[in-house]
Amino acid sequence: MDELRIVVCLKQVPDPEAPVSAYRIDSAAKRVTPIGVPPVLSPFDENALELALRLRERHGGKVTAVSVGSNLSKAVLRKALSAGADELILVEDPAFSPDFLDGYGTVLVLAQTINKLGAPHIILTGRQAADTNAGVVGLFLAEALGIVAVTLARGATIEDGNIRVERVLPDGLEVVIATMPALLTVTQEAGELRNISIKNMRDAKNKPLKHWKAADLGMHVIPDRRLMLEELAAPARERKCLIIEGGSPDEVGKKLALRLRNDNVL
Amino acid sequence: MSECKGVLVVGEKDTVRETLSKATRGVVSVGRRLADGLSEHLSAVFIGDNVKDPAEQSIRCGCDRAYLAEHGSLCEYDPDLYLPVLQKLSEDIKPRVVLAPHTALMQDLFPRLAYRLKTCVVTDCIHVELDDRGAALLMTKPIYGGNALAVYRCSSSPHMATIRTHTGLSAAPAVDNQGEVVRLDVDTDLHFCRMKVTNRIREELNGVKLEEAEVVVSGGRGIGGTDGFEHLRELAMILNGALGASRPPCDLGWVSSLAQVGLTGKMVAPNVYFAVGISGSMQHLTGMYESRCIVAINKDATANIFKFADYGIVGDYRAVLPPFIENMKELLERKV
Ligand SMILES: Cc1cc2nc3c(=O)[nH]c(=O)nc-3n(C[C@H](O)[C@H](O)[C@H](O)COP(=O)(O)OP(=O)(O)OC[C@H]3O[C@@H](n4cnc5c(N)ncnc54)[C@H](O)[C@@H]3O)c2cc1C
Ligand SMILES: Nc1ncnc2c1ncn2[C@@H]1O[C@H](COP(=O)(O)O)[C@@H](O)[C@H]1O
């Protein structure tokens, strides 16, 4: 096999660990505006990047990180280079704003990007993005490229020209051997992205960072949306909480037990 | 698009009990409501090596027709074998709506199917309904980890959705419905084999299954370590419940990752859910907010979990949990 080529798809999202109160819902504009929430790499995409770096450590090769959008934050996406990716491609165009692109449209752009890069052996995505929570783009992309896809990967190695994937099940684990090229969607069990040192960040400045626009991909029309956002609302399901109080922990503990009994909860 | 008609449910069987899965039953009742609204048919399709029983049960639960793709080669899920069956069926019967429960299998299958049918899919919906004109499906789905609720409409056909499942999903009781079972031809010459499962390890958890438990006792990062979880295990045992956790204890290896409750863990809806040392992130709440009663113990009075709880104690769980467990034990013994 020639040099292993790995592509990791990274999406920038508002920090999903921000407090609930930071998420402002603008129903009129049908938009979520997180207040004071900085963008980050979508957490499962960080897991995917980590898996890519481990594959390269073991088998050699090149890791290319790709992100599609408009108004991409270079500071956020550069993290991929600092962590160890060999190059970063920002596919950025006003036409690629999430207002225009749905999952399907994103996949058309990603597929074009990957074709322009030259067919990789392995493509990694997160199991689902922290904003859409869809879990669709990876599988769509594999279908668009006509390659095999294995979901919920927590580890992978190459054996005899095939990829051996450890796949998380609801009640355990399975090992899947798949032909390459293959796309894997990666889950948190793959492990956290490695630590990044100041030196890593400095070194990353010398790595290639490319900007591609719609025209560079030969895309002159925005793909039609298949999915329309009709409404956006804040979830309203708060309950009224009865706080059990008392003079000592023993007393509150006892009171809670009595209360749950008397209210026929337990 | 107007030639598309009817609702199709892609069903799963409960592999332990060899019956129609509870999650599928829930989706059948959702499908029935939509089909009635449209005055159209409700069908279900089952793929596997032995799926006649669940197919017949789906008819008793309200389906007008159950399609059966039965063959030895289909006993294990393989997208390369399952997809052609579903693609052919969809192209033949042209359903308006295609639904499935949001299980691990369907999360893998539905996006692939949607792409092949040249349409889109909304995953993990908590509600689906027809729009005013009765022509399109409106699909409600939590996004941003549950911080917002989106309603989507799909401009292509069929309209596809996976429906969030949990034990609380009300399944239609079996009624004496009449319908027909239709066997599909299975092309057994398919020798794709682009992927193969070579090994499978099932992790056995002792005691009551998390998704089926009436009581779930969950701990979070605030539990501080493996030792603290022993208290929670004890409480779970006394109440004949199951142990759960938020994500950090799983990531940190304090408990098995199979215990994770939430958006990317298990969805539960027990009678009583204890959240101990859990702050109440939307990603965690997603997995448990449908519980009938939620009890929170947290030392931070401003923790988000209290907004979603019915009963709360503000305090250190190390101090309040032991007396609570003692008293609970006593009260329960007194009952019998
Ligand atoms: C895409 C995505 C998916 C995710 N999926 C899930 C998921 O499925 N499930 C999930 O749970 N999370 C999930 N998360 C993580 C989630 O965002 C939160 O990080 C996580 O739920 C926080 O867990 P926690 O409440 O245990 O920890 P923390 O938020 O750290 O809260 C710990 C709490 O313990 C309290 N505490 C500390 N000590 C004590 C004590 N001695 N006594 C009592 N209380 C104490 C503190 O006051 C605090 O409120 C996901 C995140 C992302 C981005
Ligand atoms: N705009 C994007 N650019 C790069 N990768 C993306 C983009 N959108 C989605 N992905 C990848 O696809 C995965 C699943 O996204 P989703 O289907 O939206 O949940 C993400 O975890 C990313 O790895």
XYZ file of C-alpha atoms and ligand atoms in Angstrom:
678
model
C 0.000 0.000 0.000
C 1.214 3.510 -0.708
C 1.388 6.045 2.102
C -1.653 5.932 4.328
C -3.885 8.941 3.840
C -6.390 9.802 6.557
C -8.984 12.583 6.432
C -10.667 13.802 9.619
C -13.851 15.879 9.352
C -14.044 18.541 12.035
C -16.931 20.808 12.877
C -16.803 23.912 14.992
C -19.705 24.222 17.477
C -20.626 26.430 20.450
C -19.121 24.847 23.582
C -21.657 22.160 24.554
C -20.440 22.276 28.155
C -21.632 25.881 28.539
C -24.325 26.406 31.179
C -27.910 25.931 30.041
C -28.621 29.615 30.677
C -26.078 30.621 28.034
C -28.221 29.253 25.225
C -30.551 31.976 23.935
C -33.209 30.792 21.565
C -34.334 33.315 18.978
C -37.546 31.731 17.738
C -38.258 34.510 15.247
C -34.888 34.162 13.531
C -34.970 30.400 14.153
C -31.491 30.594 15.558
C -29.643 29.551 18.690
C -27.382 32.345 19.911
C -25.126 31.168 22.677
C -24.207 34.155 24.835
C -20.568 34.247 25.842
C -20.014 30.701 24.647
C -16.815 30.337 22.634
C -16.725 27.930 19.720
C -14.838 24.649 20.177
C -14.189 21.543 18.125
C -17.189 19.257 18.412
C -16.146 16.775 21.156
C -16.577 13.560 19.145
C -14.561 15.127 16.329
C -11.707 15.537 18.816
C -12.009 11.818 19.537
C -11.887 11.191 15.780
C -8.747 13.315 15.468
C -7.127 11.370 18.303
C -7.915 8.095 16.562
C -6.426 9.471 13.325
C -3.212 10.427 15.097
C -2.928 6.969 16.668
C -3.426 5.307 13.304
C -0.644 7.442 11.860
C 1.639 6.667 14.814
C 1.206 3.002 14.172
C 1.095 2.815 10.404
C 2.694 6.061 9.242
C 1.062 8.333 6.680
C -0.592 11.705 6.589
C -3.543 13.205 8.466
C -5.559 15.921 6.759
C -8.178 17.807 8.774
C -11.121 19.293 6.893
C -13.843 21.658 8.012
C -16.728 23.099 6.008
C -18.608 26.265 6.921
C -18.722 30.035 6.852
C -17.063 32.260 9.441
C -14.825 29.440 10.595
C -12.632 30.264 13.566
C -9.011 29.694 12.625
C -8.041 29.704 16.296
C -10.405 26.811 17.022
C -9.577 24.708 13.985
C -5.834 25.258 14.233
C -6.037 23.030 17.288
C -6.040 20.124 14.841
C -2.604 21.160 13.561
C -1.314 21.726 17.084
C -2.502 18.291 18.138
C -0.600 16.724 15.243
C -2.567 16.840 11.978
C -0.288 17.393 8.976
C -2.504 19.852 7.151
C -5.749 21.717 7.589
C -8.214 22.594 4.853
C -10.786 25.240 5.636
C -13.562 24.969 3.089
C -15.137 28.309 3.665
C -17.709 30.199 1.685
C -20.701 32.382 2.525
C -22.730 29.761 0.632
C -21.633 27.127 3.134
C -23.286 28.752 6.136
C -25.486 26.347 8.112
C -28.379 28.600 7.097
C -27.970 27.249 3.580
C -26.399 23.841 4.026
C -28.150 20.930 5.692
C -26.492 17.592 6.355
C -26.925 16.551 2.738
C -25.435 19.770 1.391
C -22.516 19.495 3.802
C -21.840 16.023 2.468
C -21.787 17.222 -1.146
C -19.165 19.796 -0.184
C -17.167 17.292 1.869
C -17.276 14.775 -0.976
C -16.004 17.385 -3.442
C -13.255 18.340 -1.028
C -12.204 14.742 -0.618
C -12.221 14.166 -4.363
C -9.999 17.182 -4.836
C -7.626 15.900 -2.154
C -7.354 12.507 -3.840
C -9.023 9.402 -2.438
C -7.928 8.747 1.156
C -7.761 5.261 2.702
C -9.593 6.229 5.858
C -12.091 8.984 6.642
C -13.038 9.732 10.234
C -15.975 11.765 11.538
C -17.535 12.206 14.961
C -20.472 9.942 15.793
C -22.616 13.082 15.896
C -22.033 16.813 16.030
C -22.758 18.565 19.333
C -25.045 21.134 17.662
C -27.138 19.074 15.245
C -26.981 15.863 17.317
C -27.839 14.177 14.024
C -25.290 11.449 13.371
C -26.029 11.641 9.654
C -23.125 13.342 7.877
C -20.631 10.473 8.301
C -22.958 7.816 6.917
C -24.179 10.082 4.095
C -20.584 10.800 3.144
C -19.711 7.111 2.952
C -22.767 6.526 0.739
C -21.873 9.512 -1.448
C -18.349 8.166 -1.935
C -19.572 4.591 -2.255
C -17.324 3.308 0.521
C -17.924 1.124 3.549
C -18.845 2.796 6.863
C -18.468 1.474 10.380
C -20.165 3.473 13.141
C -19.246 3.962 16.796
C -15.567 3.143 16.484
C -13.466 3.279 19.627
C -10.280 1.944 18.086
C -8.852 0.866 14.735
C -5.752 -0.709 13.249
C -4.834 -1.882 9.774
C -4.306 -5.574 9.228
C -3.502 -7.212 5.888
C -4.800 -4.250 3.952
C -8.121 -4.249 5.797
C -9.208 -2.083 8.678
C -9.987 -3.755 12.002
C -12.421 -1.665 14.014
C -13.500 -2.024 17.616
C -17.107 -0.966 17.637
C -19.103 -0.015 20.737
C -22.427 -1.804 21.263
C -25.163 -0.870 23.762
C -24.117 -3.886 25.817
C -20.516 -4.489 24.870
C -18.143 -4.439 21.975
C -17.588 -6.048 18.595
C -14.686 -6.319 16.236
C -15.404 -5.549 12.587
C -13.018 -6.182 9.708
C -13.801 -3.905 6.768
C -12.293 -3.251 3.371
C -10.637 0.066 2.648
C -11.275 2.827 1.818
C -13.491 3.027 4.877
C -15.256 5.716 6.836
C -15.491 5.409 10.610
C -17.704 7.441 12.917
C -15.911 7.793 16.226
C -17.279 7.737 19.752
C -15.949 9.076 23.058
C -14.589 5.663 24.094
C -11.797 6.266 21.553
C -10.281 8.545 24.178
C -9.666 12.231 24.659
C -7.543 14.289 22.321
C -3.936 14.428 23.538
C -2.537 17.414 25.401
C -1.073 20.225 23.371
C 2.124 21.982 24.436
C 3.251 25.520 23.643
C 5.851 23.986 21.355
C 3.173 22.019 19.491
C 1.303 25.269 18.933
C 4.405 27.001 17.677
C 5.253 24.128 15.324
C 1.725 24.158 13.987
C 2.294 27.645 12.561
C 4.570 26.125 9.917
C 2.115 23.495 8.783
C 0.026 24.004 5.644
C -3.344 25.654 6.145
C -5.349 25.932 2.959
C -8.478 27.915 2.212
C -10.813 26.571 -0.421
C -13.930 28.337 -1.618
C -16.956 27.000 -3.430
C -15.417 27.968 -6.765
C -12.225 26.051 -5.949
C -14.372 22.941 -5.710
C -16.176 23.738 -8.911
C -19.407 24.255 -6.970
C -21.360 27.100 -8.489
C -24.806 26.449 -7.103
C -25.716 25.885 -3.499
C -27.161 22.413 -3.127
C -30.896 22.482 -2.445
C -31.868 21.896 1.137
C -33.738 18.712 1.812
C -34.310 19.620 5.429
C -36.140 22.820 6.394
C -36.123 24.254 9.871
C -39.738 25.178 10.558
C -39.561 26.264 14.174
C -37.093 26.632 16.962
C -38.120 26.767 20.598
C -36.641 26.555 24.054
C -37.397 23.314 25.828
C -39.929 23.952 28.571
C -40.089 21.130 30.983
C -38.953 22.411 34.339
C -40.501 20.893 37.423
C -41.211 22.370 40.801
C -38.709 20.993 43.251
C -39.528 20.422 46.893
C -36.302 21.014 48.796
C -36.131 18.916 51.947
C -34.615 20.916 54.780
C -33.590 20.125 58.314
C -31.164 20.815 61.108
C -28.745 17.992 60.368
C -27.888 15.624 57.518
C -29.444 12.788 59.533
C -32.672 14.702 59.764
C -32.866 15.571 56.052
C -32.006 12.015 55.084
C -34.791 10.694 57.266
C -37.261 13.330 56.122
C -36.650 12.479 52.458
C -37.264 8.795 53.118
C -40.530 9.554 54.942
C -41.617 11.975 52.282
C -41.045 9.523 49.416
C -42.969 6.881 51.378
C -45.875 9.151 52.244
C -46.159 10.453 48.701
C -46.227 6.847 47.468
C -43.161 7.410 45.378
C -41.374 4.429 46.870
C -44.465 13.250 -4.436
C -48.217 12.891 -4.372
C -47.948 9.302 -5.504
C -46.338 8.473 -2.133
C -48.799 6.883 0.243
C -48.882 5.269 3.606
C -46.637 4.888 6.603
C -43.909 2.266 6.883
C -42.294 1.225 10.169
C -38.971 -0.580 10.055
C -39.313 -2.952 12.972
C -36.964 -4.770 15.288
C -37.455 -7.850 17.332
C -36.546 -8.249 20.968
C -33.717 -10.727 20.527
C -34.000 -12.063 24.068
C -37.747 -12.656 24.084
C -38.087 -13.304 20.327
C -41.022 -10.874 20.211
C -41.814 -7.470 18.757
C -39.508 -5.067 20.593
C -41.130 -2.634 22.963
C -39.526 0.269 21.121
C -41.022 -0.895 17.828
C -44.429 -1.215 19.456
C -44.175 2.400 20.500
C -43.310 3.443 16.958
C -46.182 1.351 15.563
C -48.589 3.368 17.690
C -47.035 6.606 16.405
C -47.356 5.270 12.854
C -50.994 4.301 13.438
C -51.823 7.850 14.544
C -50.219 9.288 11.402
C -51.824 6.743 9.085
C -55.258 7.455 10.571
C -54.675 11.189 10.107
C -53.894 10.530 6.455
C -56.542 7.836 5.976
C -53.782 5.666 4.589
C -52.203 2.315 5.361
C -49.722 1.442 8.054
C -47.174 -1.244 7.215
C -44.202 -2.670 9.025
C -41.205 -4.518 7.690
C -39.034 -7.041 9.502
C -35.699 -8.415 8.346
C -33.938 -11.395 9.881
C -33.771 -15.151 10.019
C -36.783 -15.650 12.246
C -39.123 -12.685 12.358
C -42.573 -14.093 11.695
C -43.718 -13.727 15.312
C -42.841 -10.055 15.661
C -44.378 -9.399 12.231
C -47.654 -10.978 13.299
C -47.557 -9.104 16.576
C -47.137 -5.830 14.720
C -50.424 -6.535 12.977
C -52.142 -7.141 16.275
C -50.688 -3.815 17.438
C -52.313 -1.932 14.561
C -50.437 -2.522 11.312
C -52.474 -3.232 8.197
C -49.661 -5.163 6.614
C -46.379 -6.673 7.700
C -43.599 -7.369 5.208
C -41.250 -10.152 6.000
C -37.746 -10.554 4.614
C -36.720 -13.837 6.130
C -33.534 -15.642 5.290
C -30.685 -17.346 7.109
C -28.189 -14.909 5.613
C -30.052 -12.032 7.264
C -29.726 -13.286 10.830
C -27.038 -10.690 11.567
C -27.379 -7.033 10.712
C -25.201 -6.168 7.745
C -26.043 -2.903 5.986
C -24.968 -4.308 2.622
C -27.625 -7.019 2.953
C -30.378 -5.090 4.723
C -30.266 -1.928 2.607
C -31.158 -3.512 -0.755
C -34.207 -5.152 0.841
C -35.460 -1.882 2.275
C -34.567 0.114 -0.796
C -36.483 -2.226 -3.062
C -39.503 -2.302 -0.779
C -39.571 1.501 -0.511
C -39.297 1.880 -4.260
C -42.117 -0.631 -4.763
C -44.610 0.665 -2.224
C -43.498 4.344 -2.190
C -44.339 5.188 1.409
C -44.995 8.791 2.372
C -43.420 8.331 5.809
C -40.817 5.850 7.072
C -40.262 5.496 10.813
C -38.085 3.432 13.132
C -37.154 3.439 16.795
C -33.932 5.340 17.534
C -31.977 2.250 18.528
C -28.303 1.507 17.937
C -29.171 -0.555 14.863
C -31.479 2.043 13.316
C -28.969 4.837 13.983
C -26.635 2.887 11.747
C -29.227 1.915 9.164
C -31.536 4.908 8.688
C -29.070 7.552 7.457
C -27.750 5.056 4.890
C -31.279 4.221 3.769
C -32.228 7.904 3.569
C -29.270 8.587 1.298
C -30.125 5.699 -0.992
C -33.738 6.836 -1.205
C -32.478 10.336 -2.127
C -34.107 11.910 0.871
C -33.125 13.009 4.364
C -33.777 11.763 7.870
C -34.359 13.439 11.209
C -32.887 11.262 13.945
C -33.963 10.982 17.571
C -37.327 12.763 17.242
C -39.413 13.235 20.362
C -42.566 14.048 18.411
C -43.835 13.721 14.856
C -47.090 15.059 13.446
C -48.670 15.998 10.140
C -48.806 19.640 9.139
C -52.110 21.503 8.687
C -52.512 20.352 5.128
C -51.758 16.807 6.169
C -49.147 16.559 3.466
C -45.827 16.826 5.273
C -44.380 15.424 8.424
C -43.268 17.858 11.109
C -40.466 16.295 13.110
C -39.509 17.659 16.518
C -36.000 16.979 17.697
C -33.831 18.340 20.515
C -30.621 19.941 19.196
C -27.621 21.524 20.935
C -27.700 18.640 23.390
C -31.291 19.452 24.322
C -30.784 23.186 24.804
C -33.197 23.834 21.927
C -36.075 22.080 20.210
C -36.171 22.153 16.433
C -39.099 21.317 14.202
C -38.034 20.114 10.775
C -39.819 19.493 7.517
C -38.342 17.480 4.714
C -38.722 18.659 1.110
C -37.949 15.253 -0.406
C -39.838 11.975 -0.147
C -40.241 9.796 1.788
C -40.153 11.683 5.086
C -37.957 9.649 7.398
C -37.535 9.841 11.161
C -36.193 7.757 14.001
C -38.198 8.120 17.192
C -36.569 8.408 20.598
C -37.329 5.415 22.703
C -37.298 4.796 26.394
C -39.212 2.446 28.600
C -41.869 5.118 29.090
C -42.813 5.275 25.396
C -46.433 4.285 25.497
C -46.901 1.242 23.337
C -50.304 0.534 21.931
C -51.870 -2.434 23.648
C -52.374 -5.412 21.383
C -55.782 -5.121 19.787
C -57.497 -7.641 17.595
C -56.485 -5.982 14.415
C -56.632 -7.801 11.098
C -53.973 -7.592 8.472
C -51.840 -9.541 6.077
C -48.307 -10.823 6.197
C -46.440 -10.446 2.911
C -43.232 -12.341 2.268
C -40.572 -10.470 0.316
C -38.249 -12.181 -2.128
C -34.754 -12.082 -0.756
C -31.939 -12.024 -3.248
C -29.640 -14.617 -1.710
C -26.952 -14.088 -4.325
C -25.678 -11.020 -2.552
C -22.092 -11.751 -1.600
C -20.892 -8.312 -0.739
C -19.016 -8.883 2.445
C -17.356 -5.488 2.669
C -17.398 -5.904 6.421
C -17.511 -8.801 8.790
C -17.950 -9.100 12.531
C -15.224 -11.401 13.828
C -15.746 -11.151 17.545
C -18.373 -9.908 19.957
C -18.048 -9.373 23.679
C -21.208 -8.817 25.672
C -20.642 -7.163 28.981
C -22.920 -8.722 31.580
C -24.124 -6.326 34.217
C -25.483 -7.849 37.393
C -28.971 -7.102 38.609
C -31.816 -5.240 36.994
C -31.292 -3.924 33.465
C -30.883 -0.173 33.392
C -33.439 0.400 30.632
C -36.034 -1.745 32.339
C -35.568 -0.727 35.977
C -38.380 0.925 37.932
C -35.793 2.745 40.009
C -32.477 4.130 38.783
C -29.829 5.451 41.158
C -27.294 7.544 39.242
C -24.119 9.235 40.351
C -22.056 11.963 38.741
C -18.647 13.518 38.977
C -19.594 14.723 42.460
C -19.404 11.151 43.765
C -15.634 11.504 43.603
C -14.567 7.926 42.917
C -15.258 4.220 42.925
C -15.852 4.032 46.670
C -18.663 6.540 46.650
C -20.512 4.471 44.075
C -20.788 1.656 46.630
C -23.375 3.757 48.505
C -25.349 4.169 45.293
C -25.133 0.447 44.557
C -26.477 -0.290 48.018
C -29.407 2.073 47.514
C -30.119 0.574 44.098
C -30.107 -2.904 45.607
C -32.507 -2.035 48.428
C -34.921 -0.503 45.922
C -34.476 -3.331 43.440
C -33.209 -0.755 40.992
C -30.287 -0.292 38.643
C -27.132 1.769 38.913
C -26.661 4.598 36.422
C -24.189 7.425 35.932
C -23.543 10.652 34.109
C -20.721 10.637 31.603
C -17.691 11.645 33.747
C -17.792 8.568 36.054
C -17.856 6.392 32.917
C -15.007 8.268 31.240
C -13.002 8.130 34.462
C -13.561 4.406 34.808
C -15.413 4.573 38.156
C -18.274 2.585 36.627
C -18.851 0.647 33.414
C -19.522 2.866 30.423
C -22.695 0.853 29.892
C -24.141 2.695 32.892
C -24.082 6.067 31.122
C -27.439 7.794 30.976
C -28.005 10.609 28.510
C -27.911 11.805 24.959
C -25.114 9.428 24.018
C -25.870 6.834 26.675
C -29.017 5.022 27.707
C -32.443 6.650 27.666
C -34.380 5.768 30.794
C -37.768 6.698 32.200
C -38.169 4.866 35.498
C -40.692 5.589 38.222
C -37.996 7.135 40.346
C -34.644 8.524 39.245
C -32.021 9.526 41.805
C -29.426 12.019 40.535
C -26.633 12.236 43.067
C -23.687 14.572 42.524
C -24.941 15.348 39.008
C -25.111 18.989 37.905
C -27.885 18.549 35.361
C -26.375 19.216 31.930
C -28.897 19.046 29.111
C -27.005 16.083 27.686
C -27.660 14.153 30.882
C -31.236 15.387 31.371
C -32.048 14.207 27.867
C -31.650 10.627 29.023
C -33.850 10.840 32.119
C -36.239 13.797 32.165
C -39.207 11.588 31.333
C -38.798 9.763 34.645
C -41.962 9.959 36.711
C -40.213 11.287 39.779
C -36.737 12.787 40.001
C -34.837 13.099 43.288
C -31.685 15.220 43.303
C -28.910 15.383 45.866
C -26.308 18.045 45.210
C -24.243 20.294 47.426
C -24.738 23.266 45.129
C -28.158 24.870 45.630
C -27.939 26.537 42.221
C -27.259 23.291 40.314
C -29.433 22.998 37.208
C -30.624 19.544 38.266
C -32.913 21.101 40.902
C -34.891 22.818 38.138
C -35.825 19.399 36.818
C -36.282 17.521 40.091
C -39.383 16.858 42.152
C -37.535 16.382 45.438
C -34.163 17.758 46.363
C -31.594 17.839 49.099
C -28.928 20.510 49.094
C -25.976 18.914 50.809
C -23.015 16.576 50.704
C -24.206 13.169 49.597
C -21.681 11.537 51.929
C -23.563 12.983 54.897
C -27.180 12.637 53.765
C -27.175 9.404 51.801
C -26.345 6.975 54.655
C -29.189 8.175 56.930
C -31.526 8.212 53.945
C -30.606 4.624 53.082
C -31.024 3.485 56.705
C -34.449 5.065 57.042
C -35.575 3.863 53.639
C -34.585 0.314 54.523
C -36.561 0.494 57.757
C -39.650 1.924 56.099
C -39.598 -0.719 53.387
C -39.236 -3.542 55.903
C -42.159 -2.172 57.893
C -44.383 -2.445 54.823
C -44.159 -6.234 54.593
C -21.999 15.613 22.493
C -22.043 15.370 23.967
C -22.725 14.274 24.452
C -22.801 14.052 25.822
N -23.504 12.978 26.262
C -23.672 12.823 27.592
C -24.475 11.758 28.103
O -24.997 10.921 27.367
N -24.636 11.672 29.437
C -24.069 12.571 30.320
O -24.293 12.447 31.536
N -23.288 13.559 29.864
C -23.071 13.697 28.528
N -22.267 14.706 28.086
C -21.486 15.487 29.079
C -22.282 16.630 29.707
O -22.197 17.761 28.870
C -21.730 16.990 31.099
O -20.357 17.268 30.991
C -21.917 15.897 32.117
O -23.241 15.410 32.094
C -21.588 16.407 33.508
O -21.644 15.342 34.434
P -21.836 15.623 35.993
O -23.097 16.350 36.229
O -21.674 14.324 36.682
O -20.544 16.497 36.366
P -20.425 18.016 36.790
O -21.128 18.898 35.829
O -19.008 18.253 37.069
O -21.271 18.092 38.141
C -20.879 17.517 39.358
C -21.899 17.929 40.397
O -21.633 17.269 41.631
C -21.899 18.152 42.709
N -21.138 17.656 43.856
C -19.769 17.644 44.017
N -19.455 17.045 45.173
C -20.615 16.691 45.770
C -20.941 16.041 46.993
N -19.983 15.628 47.856
N -22.248 15.827 47.293
C -23.219 16.231 46.432
N -22.967 16.858 45.280
C -21.679 17.074 44.932
C -21.449 19.514 42.190
O -22.137 20.560 42.885
C -21.863 19.432 40.708
O -23.173 19.955 40.527
C -22.161 14.938 26.728
C -21.463 16.023 26.226
C -21.393 16.244 24.864
C -20.636 17.416 24.369
N -19.471 21.360 8.384
C -18.743 20.264 8.658
N -17.415 20.231 8.381
C -16.679 19.129 8.665
N -17.190 18.014 9.212
C -18.500 17.996 9.505
C -19.354 19.104 9.247
N -20.601 18.784 9.657
C -20.536 17.534 10.157
N -19.277 17.043 10.074
C -18.792 15.735 10.522
O -19.890 14.826 10.587
C -20.117 14.386 11.914
C -21.584 14.152 12.170
O -22.321 15.338 12.020
P -23.932 15.361 12.159
O -24.458 14.425 11.163
O -24.324 16.786 11.921
O -24.228 14.915 13.577
C -19.435 15.426 12.785
O -19.052 14.891 14.034
C -18.242 15.845 11.930
O -17.173 14.925 12.063
